[in-house]
Short mmCIF file of C-alpha atoms in Angstrom, two decimals:
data_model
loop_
_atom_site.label_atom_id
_atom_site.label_comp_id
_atom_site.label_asym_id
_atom_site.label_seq_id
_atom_site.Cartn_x
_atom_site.Cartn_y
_atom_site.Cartn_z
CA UNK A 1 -4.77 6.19 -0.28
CA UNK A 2 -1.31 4.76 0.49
CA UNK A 3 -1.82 2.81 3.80
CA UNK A 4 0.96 0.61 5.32
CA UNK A 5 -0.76 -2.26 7.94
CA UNK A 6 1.19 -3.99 10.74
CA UNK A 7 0.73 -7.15 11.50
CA UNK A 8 -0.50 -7.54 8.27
CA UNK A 9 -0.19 -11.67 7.99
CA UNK A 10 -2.43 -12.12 11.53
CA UNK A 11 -6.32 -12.43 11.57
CA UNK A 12 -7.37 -8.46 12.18
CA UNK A 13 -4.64 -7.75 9.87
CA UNK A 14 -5.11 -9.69 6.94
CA UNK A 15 -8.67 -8.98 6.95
CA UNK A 16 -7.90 -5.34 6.90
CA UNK A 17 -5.28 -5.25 4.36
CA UNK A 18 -8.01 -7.40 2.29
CA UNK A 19 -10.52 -4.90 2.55
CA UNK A 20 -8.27 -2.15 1.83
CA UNK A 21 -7.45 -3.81 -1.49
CA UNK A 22 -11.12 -4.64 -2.46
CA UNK A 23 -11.16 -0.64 -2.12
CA UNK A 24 -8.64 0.36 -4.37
CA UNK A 25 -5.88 1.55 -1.47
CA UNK A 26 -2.15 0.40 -2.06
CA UNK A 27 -1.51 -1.43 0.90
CA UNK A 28 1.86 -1.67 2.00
CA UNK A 29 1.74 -5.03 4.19
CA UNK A 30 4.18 -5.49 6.57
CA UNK A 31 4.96 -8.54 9.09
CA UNK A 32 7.61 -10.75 10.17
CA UNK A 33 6.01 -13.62 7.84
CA UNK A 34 5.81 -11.61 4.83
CA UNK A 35 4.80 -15.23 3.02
CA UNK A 36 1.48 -15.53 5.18
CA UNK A 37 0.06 -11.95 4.11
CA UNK A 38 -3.10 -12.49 1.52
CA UNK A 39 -2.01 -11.80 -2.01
CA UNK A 40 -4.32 -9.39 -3.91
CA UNK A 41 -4.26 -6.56 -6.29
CA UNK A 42 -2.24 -3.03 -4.85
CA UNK A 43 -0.94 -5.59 -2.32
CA UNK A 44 2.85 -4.83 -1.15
CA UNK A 45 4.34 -7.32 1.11
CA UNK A 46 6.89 -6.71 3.48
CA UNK A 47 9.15 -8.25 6.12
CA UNK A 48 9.81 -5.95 8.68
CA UNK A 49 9.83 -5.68 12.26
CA UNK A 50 7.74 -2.88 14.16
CA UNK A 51 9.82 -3.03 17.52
CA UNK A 52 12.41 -0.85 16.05
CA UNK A 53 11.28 2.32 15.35
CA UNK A 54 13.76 3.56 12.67
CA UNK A 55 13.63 0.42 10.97
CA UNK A 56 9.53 1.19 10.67
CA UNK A 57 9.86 4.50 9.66
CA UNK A 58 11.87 3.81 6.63
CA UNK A 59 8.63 1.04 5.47
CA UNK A 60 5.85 3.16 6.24
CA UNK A 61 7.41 6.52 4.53
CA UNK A 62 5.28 7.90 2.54
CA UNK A 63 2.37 6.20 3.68
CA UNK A 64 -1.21 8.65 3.78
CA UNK A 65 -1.85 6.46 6.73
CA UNK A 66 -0.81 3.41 9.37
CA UNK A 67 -2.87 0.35 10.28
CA UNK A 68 -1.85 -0.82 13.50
CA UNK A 69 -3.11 -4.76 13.61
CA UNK A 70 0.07 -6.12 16.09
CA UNK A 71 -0.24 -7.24 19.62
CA UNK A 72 0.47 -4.91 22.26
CA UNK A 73 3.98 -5.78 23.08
CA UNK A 74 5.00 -3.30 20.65
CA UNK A 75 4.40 -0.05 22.89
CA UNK A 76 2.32 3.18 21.60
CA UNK A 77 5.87 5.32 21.74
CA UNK A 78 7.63 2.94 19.34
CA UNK A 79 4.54 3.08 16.76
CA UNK A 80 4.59 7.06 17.49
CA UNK A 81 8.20 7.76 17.00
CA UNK A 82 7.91 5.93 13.75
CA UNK A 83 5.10 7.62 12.34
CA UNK A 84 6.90 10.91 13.24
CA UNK A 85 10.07 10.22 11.86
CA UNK A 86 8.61 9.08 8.20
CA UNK A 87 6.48 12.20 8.30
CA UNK A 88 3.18 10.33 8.55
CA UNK A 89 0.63 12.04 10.31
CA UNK A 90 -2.58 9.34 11.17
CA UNK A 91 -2.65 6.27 13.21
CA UNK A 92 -5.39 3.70 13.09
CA UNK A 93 -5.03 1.01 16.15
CA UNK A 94 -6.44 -2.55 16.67
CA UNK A 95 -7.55 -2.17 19.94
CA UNK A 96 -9.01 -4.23 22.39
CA UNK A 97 -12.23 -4.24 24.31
CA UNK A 98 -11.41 -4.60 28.07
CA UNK A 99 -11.36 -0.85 28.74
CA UNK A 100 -14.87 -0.58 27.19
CA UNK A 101 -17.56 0.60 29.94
CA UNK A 102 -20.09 -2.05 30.35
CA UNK A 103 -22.04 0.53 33.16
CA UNK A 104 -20.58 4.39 34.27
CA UNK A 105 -17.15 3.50 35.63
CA UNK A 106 -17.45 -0.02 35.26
CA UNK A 107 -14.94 -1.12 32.52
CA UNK A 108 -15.50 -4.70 31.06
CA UNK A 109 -12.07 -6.05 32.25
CA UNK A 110 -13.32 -5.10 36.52
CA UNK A 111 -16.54 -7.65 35.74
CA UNK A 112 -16.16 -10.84 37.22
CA UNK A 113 -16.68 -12.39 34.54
CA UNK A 114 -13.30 -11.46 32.65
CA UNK A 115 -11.18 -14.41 32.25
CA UNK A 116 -7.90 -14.29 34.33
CA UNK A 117 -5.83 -15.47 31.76
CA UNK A 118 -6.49 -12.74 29.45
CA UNK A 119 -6.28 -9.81 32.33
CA UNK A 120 -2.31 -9.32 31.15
CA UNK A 121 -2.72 -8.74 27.53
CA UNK A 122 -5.84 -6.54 27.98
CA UNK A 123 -3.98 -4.51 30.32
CA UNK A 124 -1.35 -3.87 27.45
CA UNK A 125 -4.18 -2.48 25.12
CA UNK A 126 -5.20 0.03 28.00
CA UNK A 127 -1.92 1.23 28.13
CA UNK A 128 -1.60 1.63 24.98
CA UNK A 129 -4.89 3.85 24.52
CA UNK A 130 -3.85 6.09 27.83
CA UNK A 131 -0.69 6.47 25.67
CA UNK A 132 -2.33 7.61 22.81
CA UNK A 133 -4.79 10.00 24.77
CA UNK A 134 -1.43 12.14 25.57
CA UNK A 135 -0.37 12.21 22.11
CA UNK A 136 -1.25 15.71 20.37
CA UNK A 137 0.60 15.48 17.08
CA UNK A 138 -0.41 12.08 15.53
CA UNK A 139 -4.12 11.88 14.86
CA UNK A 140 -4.62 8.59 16.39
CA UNK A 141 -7.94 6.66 16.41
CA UNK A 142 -8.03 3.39 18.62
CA UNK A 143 -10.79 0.84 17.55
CA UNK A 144 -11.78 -1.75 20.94
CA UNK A 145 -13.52 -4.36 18.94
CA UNK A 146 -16.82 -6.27 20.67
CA UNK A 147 -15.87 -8.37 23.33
CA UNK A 148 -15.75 -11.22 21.26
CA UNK A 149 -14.29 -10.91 17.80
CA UNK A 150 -14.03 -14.09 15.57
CA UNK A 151 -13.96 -16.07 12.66
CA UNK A 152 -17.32 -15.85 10.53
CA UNK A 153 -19.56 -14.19 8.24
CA UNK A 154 -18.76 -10.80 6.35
CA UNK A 155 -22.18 -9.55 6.83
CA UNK A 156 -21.45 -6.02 6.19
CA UNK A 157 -23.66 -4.33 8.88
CA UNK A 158 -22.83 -3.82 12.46
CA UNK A 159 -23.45 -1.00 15.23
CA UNK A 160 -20.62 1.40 16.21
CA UNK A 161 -20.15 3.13 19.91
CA UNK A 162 -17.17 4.83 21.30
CA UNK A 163 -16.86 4.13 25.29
CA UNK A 164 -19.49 1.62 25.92
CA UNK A 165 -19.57 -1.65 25.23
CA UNK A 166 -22.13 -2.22 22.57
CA UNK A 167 -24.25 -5.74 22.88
CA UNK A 168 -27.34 -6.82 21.23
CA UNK A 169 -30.60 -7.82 22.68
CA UNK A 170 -29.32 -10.99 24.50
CA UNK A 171 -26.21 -8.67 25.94
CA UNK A 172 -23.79 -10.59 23.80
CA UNK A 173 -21.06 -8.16 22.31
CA UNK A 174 -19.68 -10.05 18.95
CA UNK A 175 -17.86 -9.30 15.63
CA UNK A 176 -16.32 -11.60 12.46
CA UNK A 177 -12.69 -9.84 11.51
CA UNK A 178 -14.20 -9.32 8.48
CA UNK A 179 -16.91 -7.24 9.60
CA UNK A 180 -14.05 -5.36 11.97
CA UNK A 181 -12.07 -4.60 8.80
CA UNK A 182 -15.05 -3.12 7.44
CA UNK A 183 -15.56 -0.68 10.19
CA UNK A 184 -11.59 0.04 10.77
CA UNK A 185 -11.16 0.83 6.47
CA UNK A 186 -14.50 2.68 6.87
CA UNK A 187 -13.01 4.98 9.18
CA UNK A 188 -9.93 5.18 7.58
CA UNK A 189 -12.18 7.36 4.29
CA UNK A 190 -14.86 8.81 6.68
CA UNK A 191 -12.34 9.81 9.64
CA UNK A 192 -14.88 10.04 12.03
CA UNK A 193 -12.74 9.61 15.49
CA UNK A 194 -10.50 11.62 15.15
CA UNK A 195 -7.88 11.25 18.37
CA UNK A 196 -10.65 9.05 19.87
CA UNK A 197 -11.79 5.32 20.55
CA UNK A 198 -14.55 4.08 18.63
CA UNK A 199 -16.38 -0.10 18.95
CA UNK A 200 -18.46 -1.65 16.81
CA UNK A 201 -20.28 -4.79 17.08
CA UNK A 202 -23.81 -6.41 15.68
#
């Protein structure tokens, strides 16, 4: 496939459009920072800015599909527009994991033990998913990551989930990016959520 990635110089992002490659996708990579996006085979690197919607379209045109690996300060609408005026029709988000349930109606980001500081950006990536739930033309899929997703091992196994918050047997919920990129470029061939929010952790 012919998949364009935002973001495509940051942690999620490069990991992703690394992955891709190691599959045999083109990748068109596009960030700000087009220097600080990995080199690799099928590799396309790209300055470009994702806040302006015509500006996108014109990159991703073409494209079978779009990675979405940027922060959440670029709003679901301006992604959407883009996709829809360069014709694309499938949307793959970064998302994050506040709005997972961690018990029926009890989202991680109402536990006390949610840091503050992060309460403002988290509430970005739930805005951005209720966008996407009123969407009905772009197939969207919105990946929340464990809570904790870091540097570290590509182990190449994990557990997937779609509302709940998946943790392991000592109720820690954790990820590498490279074991996210996995999972996001594995549901990019198996398209398994299709207009729906998927997790994954070990």
């Amino acid at each position: 496939m012919k998949v364009s990635v935002l973001g495509a110089s940051g942690r999620a992002g490069s990991e992703i459009t690394k992955e891709l490659a190691a599959r045999g996708h083109a990748v068109v990579a596009i960030a700000r920072k087009p220097d600080a996006i990995p080199a690799a085979p099928g590799v396309t690197p790209i300055a470009g800015d994702a806040s302006d919607p015509a500006a996108l379209a014109k990159l991703i045109e073409g494209s079978d599909a779009v990675i979405s690996a940027l922060h959440f300060d670029v709003p679901a609408e301006t992604l959407l527009t883009a996709l829809k005026t360069a014709g694309v029709a499938r949307l793959l988000v970064t998302g994050g994991a506040a709005s997972l349930e961690v018990a029926p109606g009890v989202r991680l980001i109402d536990t006390p033990e949610f840091p503050e500081e992060w309460k403002t950006f988290a509430r970005g990536g739930i805005v951005f998913l209720d966008a996407l739930r009123g969407e009905k033309d772009i197939d969207w899929t919105f990946f929340s990551p464990a809570a904790v997703i870091e540097e570290g091992p590509r182990l190449g196994h994990f557990r997937t989930g779609e509302d709940q918050l998946v943790v392991d047997d000592k109720g820690e919920s954790k990820i590498s990016f490279a074991d996210y990129a996995i999972a996001m470029v594995d549901e990019l061939e198996q398209h398994k959520h299709s207009r729906a929010r998927f997790t994954a952790a070990y």
